[in-house]
Amino acid sequence: MIVAKNATLGDNWFFSNNPQSRFFKNNAKLPLWQIVRASSAAPTYFPPETIAVTDETGKKQRYEFIDGGVSSYNNPALQVFLEATVPEYGNGWPMGADQLVLISLGTGFSPVTIPSGKAASYWQLQWAKYLIKELMNEANLQQNVLMHLIGKRPEGVQSATQELVASGAASGVPGGTMLDRVSGGLGAQKLVTHQRITVGLTHQ
């Protein structure tokens, strides 16, 4: 599954290679390079990628796509879990920590900070850059929290939240260590074995 944001329609698209998924027949002939290019078209770094997609009536529609990370799916771990297990997505794999293993590979984490006294003089472009990065960080954190609640960490593997707090990268994240004291989560039964792997991109 590859996530991209359809800027033309203003919604998120999940390009899946599951033949049972609803839009597989519409997307199956799209070149993989073009979907990857669309998914990585980070605004201000790369221009949008225009893709012609055949709709359900057989007509080609042209859409502009940007980076799927500019959404609540910056970390798509929960959506991948849902795509695999919810029958309506076409897979319907059984849930359970002894049935599924999901490894989530992060690209690094760093807190978004503004030196004291500087925020009052920020102008629109500076706020736009700050908000985009901060919202993406928060979306990533929320996905990690949700996966932590429904998932079980593999035995003997260090918690990513403990590692981030120890490195100083998550020093501004309230409750980072609290997550590791949650034993029951949303219930005693865990739905997936889940491990998040990332690194703190800080001086520490």
mmCIF file of C-alpha atoms in Angstrom:
data_model
loop_
_atom_site.group_PDB
_atom_site.id
_atom_site.type_symbol
_atom_site.label_atom_id
_atom_site.label_comp_id
_atom_site.label_asym_id
_atom_site.label_seq_id
_atom_site.Cartn_x
_atom_site.Cartn_y
_atom_site.Cartn_z
ATOM 1 C CA MET A 1 0.000 0.000 0.000
ATOM 2 C CA ILE A 2 1.323 3.430 -0.984
ATOM 3 C CA VAL A 3 -0.259 6.610 0.370
ATOM 4 C CA ALA A 4 -0.610 9.791 -1.683
ATOM 5 C CA LYS A 5 -2.696 12.919 -1.211
ATOM 6 C CA ASN A 6 -4.996 13.736 -4.113
ATOM 7 C CA ALA A 7 -4.668 17.513 -4.067
ATOM 8 C CA THR A 8 -7.291 17.894 -6.818
ATOM 9 C CA LEU A 9 -10.006 16.204 -4.745
ATOM 10 C CA GLY A 10 -8.531 16.975 -1.320
ATOM 11 C CA ASP A 11 -8.477 13.414 -0.009
ATOM 12 C CA ASN A 12 -6.027 10.584 0.663
ATOM 13 C CA TRP A 13 -5.577 7.732 -1.795
ATOM 14 C CA PHE A 14 -4.284 4.299 -0.829
ATOM 15 C CA PHE A 15 -2.738 2.570 -3.838
ATOM 16 C CA SER A 16 -2.890 -1.131 -2.989
ATOM 17 C CA ASN A 17 -1.726 -4.219 -4.882
ATOM 18 C CA ASN A 18 -4.525 -6.269 -3.319
ATOM 19 C CA PRO A 19 -6.630 -7.570 -6.262
ATOM 20 C CA GLN A 20 -9.689 -7.657 -3.987
ATOM 21 C CA SER A 21 -9.536 -3.958 -3.116
ATOM 22 C CA ARG A 22 -12.265 -1.747 -4.525
ATOM 23 C CA PHE A 23 -10.060 0.414 -6.762
ATOM 24 C CA PHE A 24 -7.489 -2.183 -7.812
ATOM 25 C CA LYS A 25 -8.799 -2.402 -11.376
ATOM 26 C CA ASN A 26 -8.588 1.397 -11.689
ATOM 27 C CA ASN A 27 -4.997 1.568 -10.440
ATOM 28 C CA ALA A 28 -3.464 -1.752 -11.529
ATOM 29 C CA LYS A 29 -2.011 -0.425 -14.805
ATOM 30 C CA LEU A 30 -0.458 2.703 -13.315
ATOM 31 C CA PRO A 31 3.365 2.636 -13.395
ATOM 32 C CA LEU A 32 4.844 1.996 -9.945
ATOM 33 C CA TRP A 33 7.406 4.791 -10.408
ATOM 34 C CA GLN A 34 4.588 7.302 -10.904
ATOM 35 C CA ILE A 35 2.771 6.259 -7.721
ATOM 36 C CA VAL A 36 6.030 6.444 -5.738
ATOM 37 C CA ARG A 37 6.787 9.859 -7.284
ATOM 38 C CA ALA A 38 3.305 11.072 -6.307
ATOM 39 C CA SER A 39 3.668 9.738 -2.772
ATOM 40 C CA SER A 40 6.976 11.549 -2.279
ATOM 41 C CA ALA A 41 6.037 14.895 -3.871
ATOM 42 C CA ALA A 42 6.676 16.915 -0.717
ATOM 43 C CA PRO A 43 5.355 20.472 -1.183
ATOM 44 C CA THR A 44 8.095 23.117 -1.591
ATOM 45 C CA TYR A 45 10.609 20.341 -2.418
ATOM 46 C CA PHE A 46 9.054 18.605 -5.435
ATOM 47 C CA PRO A 47 6.210 19.592 -7.776
ATOM 48 C CA PRO A 48 2.952 17.609 -7.710
ATOM 49 C CA GLU A 49 2.714 14.493 -9.882
ATOM 50 C CA THR A 50 -0.147 14.431 -12.379
ATOM 51 C CA ILE A 51 -1.671 10.985 -12.904
ATOM 52 C CA ALA A 52 -4.448 10.025 -15.309
ATOM 53 C CA VAL A 53 -6.683 7.508 -13.522
ATOM 54 C CA THR A 54 -9.528 5.606 -15.150
ATOM 55 C CA ASP A 55 -12.680 6.070 -13.054
ATOM 56 C CA GLU A 56 -15.453 3.513 -12.539
ATOM 57 C CA THR A 57 -17.255 4.703 -15.693
ATOM 58 C CA GLY A 58 -14.158 4.066 -17.830
ATOM 59 C CA LYS A 59 -13.324 7.753 -18.255
ATOM 60 C CA LYS A 60 -9.792 9.039 -17.605
ATOM 61 C CA GLN A 61 -9.496 11.746 -14.973
ATOM 62 C CA ARG A 62 -6.305 13.738 -14.378
ATOM 63 C CA TYR A 63 -5.393 14.438 -10.759
ATOM 64 C CA GLU A 64 -2.469 16.177 -9.089
ATOM 65 C CA PHE A 65 -0.936 14.231 -6.190
ATOM 66 C CA ILE A 66 1.374 15.338 -3.390
ATOM 67 C CA ASP A 67 3.233 13.578 -0.589
ATOM 68 C CA GLY A 68 0.970 11.242 1.379
ATOM 69 C CA GLY A 69 2.840 12.334 4.501
ATOM 70 C CA VAL A 70 1.021 15.681 4.398
ATOM 71 C CA SER A 71 -1.918 14.033 6.124
ATOM 72 C CA SER A 72 -2.793 12.002 9.183
ATOM 73 C CA TYR A 73 -1.175 9.069 7.346
ATOM 74 C CA ASN A 74 2.381 10.376 7.637
ATOM 75 C CA ASN A 75 2.804 7.131 9.561
ATOM 76 C CA PRO A 76 0.455 4.660 7.821
ATOM 77 C CA ALA A 77 0.942 1.746 10.261
ATOM 78 C CA LEU A 78 -2.648 1.724 11.533
ATOM 79 C CA GLN A 79 -4.070 1.957 8.006
ATOM 80 C CA VAL A 80 -1.885 -0.945 6.883
ATOM 81 C CA PHE A 81 -3.236 -2.975 9.830
ATOM 82 C CA LEU A 82 -6.817 -2.089 8.844
ATOM 83 C CA GLU A 83 -6.214 -2.903 5.161
ATOM 84 C CA ALA A 84 -4.926 -6.326 6.172
ATOM 85 C CA THR A 85 -7.621 -7.247 8.699
ATOM 86 C CA VAL A 86 -10.917 -5.464 7.948
ATOM 87 C CA PRO A 87 -12.892 -7.712 5.561
ATOM 88 C CA GLU A 88 -14.300 -4.745 3.605
ATOM 89 C CA TYR A 89 -10.781 -4.002 2.317
ATOM 90 C CA GLY A 90 -10.656 -7.437 0.717
ATOM 91 C CA ASN A 91 -8.095 -9.292 2.840
ATOM 92 C CA GLY A 92 -9.706 -10.115 6.176
ATOM 93 C CA TRP A 93 -6.630 -11.648 7.793
ATOM 94 C CA PRO A 94 -7.221 -12.829 11.381
ATOM 95 C CA MET A 95 -6.244 -10.418 14.140
ATOM 96 C CA GLY A 96 -4.074 -11.341 17.100
ATOM 97 C CA ALA A 97 -0.528 -10.874 18.357
ATOM 98 C CA ASP A 98 0.183 -14.504 17.391
ATOM 99 C CA GLN A 99 -1.275 -13.987 13.891
ATOM 100 C CA LEU A 100 0.234 -10.728 12.631
ATOM 101 C CA VAL A 101 3.586 -8.954 12.897
ATOM 102 C CA LEU A 102 3.841 -5.339 11.745
ATOM 103 C CA ILE A 103 7.231 -3.613 11.612
ATOM 104 C CA SER A 104 7.029 0.173 11.307
ATOM 105 C CA LEU A 105 10.209 1.846 10.029
ATOM 106 C CA GLY A 106 10.441 5.554 10.807
ATOM 107 C CA THR A 107 12.629 8.065 9.016
ATOM 108 C CA GLY A 108 13.742 9.844 12.192
ATOM 109 C CA PHE A 109 12.166 12.177 14.706
ATOM 110 C CA SER A 110 13.082 15.658 15.882
ATOM 111 C CA PRO A 111 11.021 18.096 17.939
ATOM 112 C CA VAL A 112 9.884 21.298 16.224
ATOM 113 C CA THR A 113 10.940 24.140 18.480
ATOM 114 C CA ILE A 114 10.874 27.936 18.315
ATOM 115 C CA PRO A 115 13.383 29.808 20.489
ATOM 116 C CA SER A 116 11.774 31.773 23.294
ATOM 117 C CA GLY A 117 10.681 35.233 22.171
ATOM 118 C CA LYS A 118 10.883 34.428 18.438
ATOM 119 C CA ALA A 119 7.309 33.189 17.823
ATOM 120 C CA ALA A 120 5.838 36.695 18.115
ATOM 121 C CA SER A 121 7.856 37.848 15.093
ATOM 122 C CA TYR A 122 7.070 34.855 12.846
ATOM 123 C CA TRP A 123 5.494 35.716 9.505
ATOM 124 C CA GLN A 124 3.145 33.610 7.398
ATOM 125 C CA LEU A 125 5.712 31.501 5.527
ATOM 126 C CA GLN A 126 7.579 30.688 8.732
ATOM 127 C CA TRP A 127 4.338 29.623 10.416
ATOM 128 C CA ALA A 128 3.376 27.544 7.381
ATOM 129 C CA LYS A 129 6.671 25.611 7.533
ATOM 130 C CA TYR A 130 6.327 25.146 11.282
ATOM 131 C CA LEU A 131 2.713 23.981 11.135
ATOM 132 C CA ILE A 132 3.270 21.455 8.351
ATOM 133 C CA LYS A 133 6.186 19.788 10.131
ATOM 134 C CA GLU A 134 4.523 19.915 13.540
ATOM 135 C CA LEU A 135 1.231 18.468 12.274
ATOM 136 C CA MET A 136 3.130 15.658 10.544
ATOM 137 C CA ASN A 137 5.032 14.934 13.768
ATOM 138 C CA GLU A 138 1.787 14.890 15.763
ATOM 139 C CA ALA A 139 0.102 12.573 13.243
ATOM 140 C CA ASN A 140 3.075 10.220 13.507
ATOM 141 C CA LEU A 141 2.950 10.306 17.310
ATOM 142 C CA GLN A 142 -0.793 9.625 17.354
ATOM 143 C CA GLN A 143 -0.368 6.580 15.101
ATOM 144 C CA ASN A 144 2.370 5.265 17.390
ATOM 145 C CA VAL A 145 0.116 5.700 20.433
ATOM 146 C CA LEU A 146 -2.792 3.893 18.757
ATOM 147 C CA MET A 147 -0.589 1.031 17.569
ATOM 148 C CA HIS A 148 0.903 0.774 21.054
ATOM 149 C CA LEU A 149 -2.569 0.416 22.557
ATOM 150 C CA ILE A 150 -3.726 -2.339 20.200
ATOM 151 C CA GLY A 151 -0.337 -3.981 19.683
ATOM 152 C CA LYS A 152 2.110 -6.095 21.627
ATOM 153 C CA ARG A 153 5.835 -5.410 21.451
ATOM 154 C CA PRO A 154 8.023 -8.417 20.567
ATOM 155 C CA GLU A 155 9.650 -10.029 23.605
ATOM 156 C CA GLY A 156 13.059 -8.620 24.495
ATOM 157 C CA VAL A 157 12.816 -5.612 22.171
ATOM 158 C CA GLN A 158 13.352 -2.129 23.581
ATOM 159 C CA SER A 159 10.488 0.331 23.353
ATOM 160 C CA ALA A 160 10.865 3.054 20.722
ATOM 161 C CA THR A 161 9.335 5.589 23.124
ATOM 162 C CA GLN A 162 11.907 4.763 25.809
ATOM 163 C CA GLU A 163 14.680 5.076 23.245
ATOM 164 C CA LEU A 164 13.415 8.442 22.024
ATOM 165 C CA VAL A 165 13.047 9.813 25.543
ATOM 166 C CA ALA A 166 16.524 8.571 26.465
ATOM 167 C CA SER A 167 18.005 10.244 23.379
ATOM 168 C CA GLY A 168 16.295 13.552 24.115
ATOM 169 C CA ALA A 169 14.330 13.459 20.866
ATOM 170 C CA ALA A 170 11.006 12.980 22.666
ATOM 171 C CA SER A 171 11.740 15.240 25.605
ATOM 172 C CA GLY A 172 8.902 17.518 24.503
ATOM 173 C CA VAL A 173 6.396 14.687 24.159
ATOM 174 C CA PRO A 174 4.282 14.425 27.329
ATOM 175 C CA GLY A 175 3.654 10.872 28.430
ATOM 176 C CA GLY A 176 6.316 9.272 26.269
ATOM 177 C CA THR A 177 7.367 6.976 29.099
ATOM 178 C CA MET A 178 3.790 6.670 30.392
ATOM 179 C CA LEU A 179 2.917 4.665 27.279
ATOM 180 C CA ASP A 180 5.296 1.953 28.360
ATOM 181 C CA ARG A 181 3.514 1.617 31.702
ATOM 182 C CA VAL A 182 0.180 0.913 30.013
ATOM 183 C CA SER A 183 -0.222 -2.816 30.394
ATOM 184 C CA GLY A 184 -3.778 -3.420 29.250
ATOM 185 C CA GLY A 185 -4.147 -0.769 26.545
ATOM 186 C CA LEU A 186 -7.647 -1.028 25.095
ATOM 187 C CA GLY A 187 -8.008 -4.498 26.576
ATOM 188 C CA ALA A 188 -5.931 -7.465 27.602
ATOM 189 C CA GLN A 189 -6.102 -9.006 24.117
ATOM 190 C CA LYS A 190 -3.606 -7.493 21.687
ATOM 191 C CA LEU A 191 -4.557 -7.411 18.025
ATOM 192 C CA VAL A 192 -1.092 -7.434 16.442
ATOM 193 C CA THR A 193 2.586 -7.769 17.293
ATOM 194 C CA HIS A 194 3.943 -4.322 16.469
ATOM 195 C CA GLN A 195 7.402 -2.790 16.599
ATOM 196 C CA ARG A 196 8.250 0.805 15.756
ATOM 197 C CA ILE A 197 11.864 1.448 14.756
ATOM 198 C CA THR A 198 13.109 5.014 14.435
ATOM 199 C CA VAL A 199 15.941 7.290 15.566
ATOM 200 C CA GLY A 200 16.111 10.661 17.276
ATOM 201 C CA LEU A 201 17.604 13.296 14.980
ATOM 202 C CA THR A 202 18.994 15.564 17.688
ATOM 203 C CA HIS A 203 22.441 16.593 18.930
ATOM 204 C CA GLN A 204 22.082 14.037 21.742
#
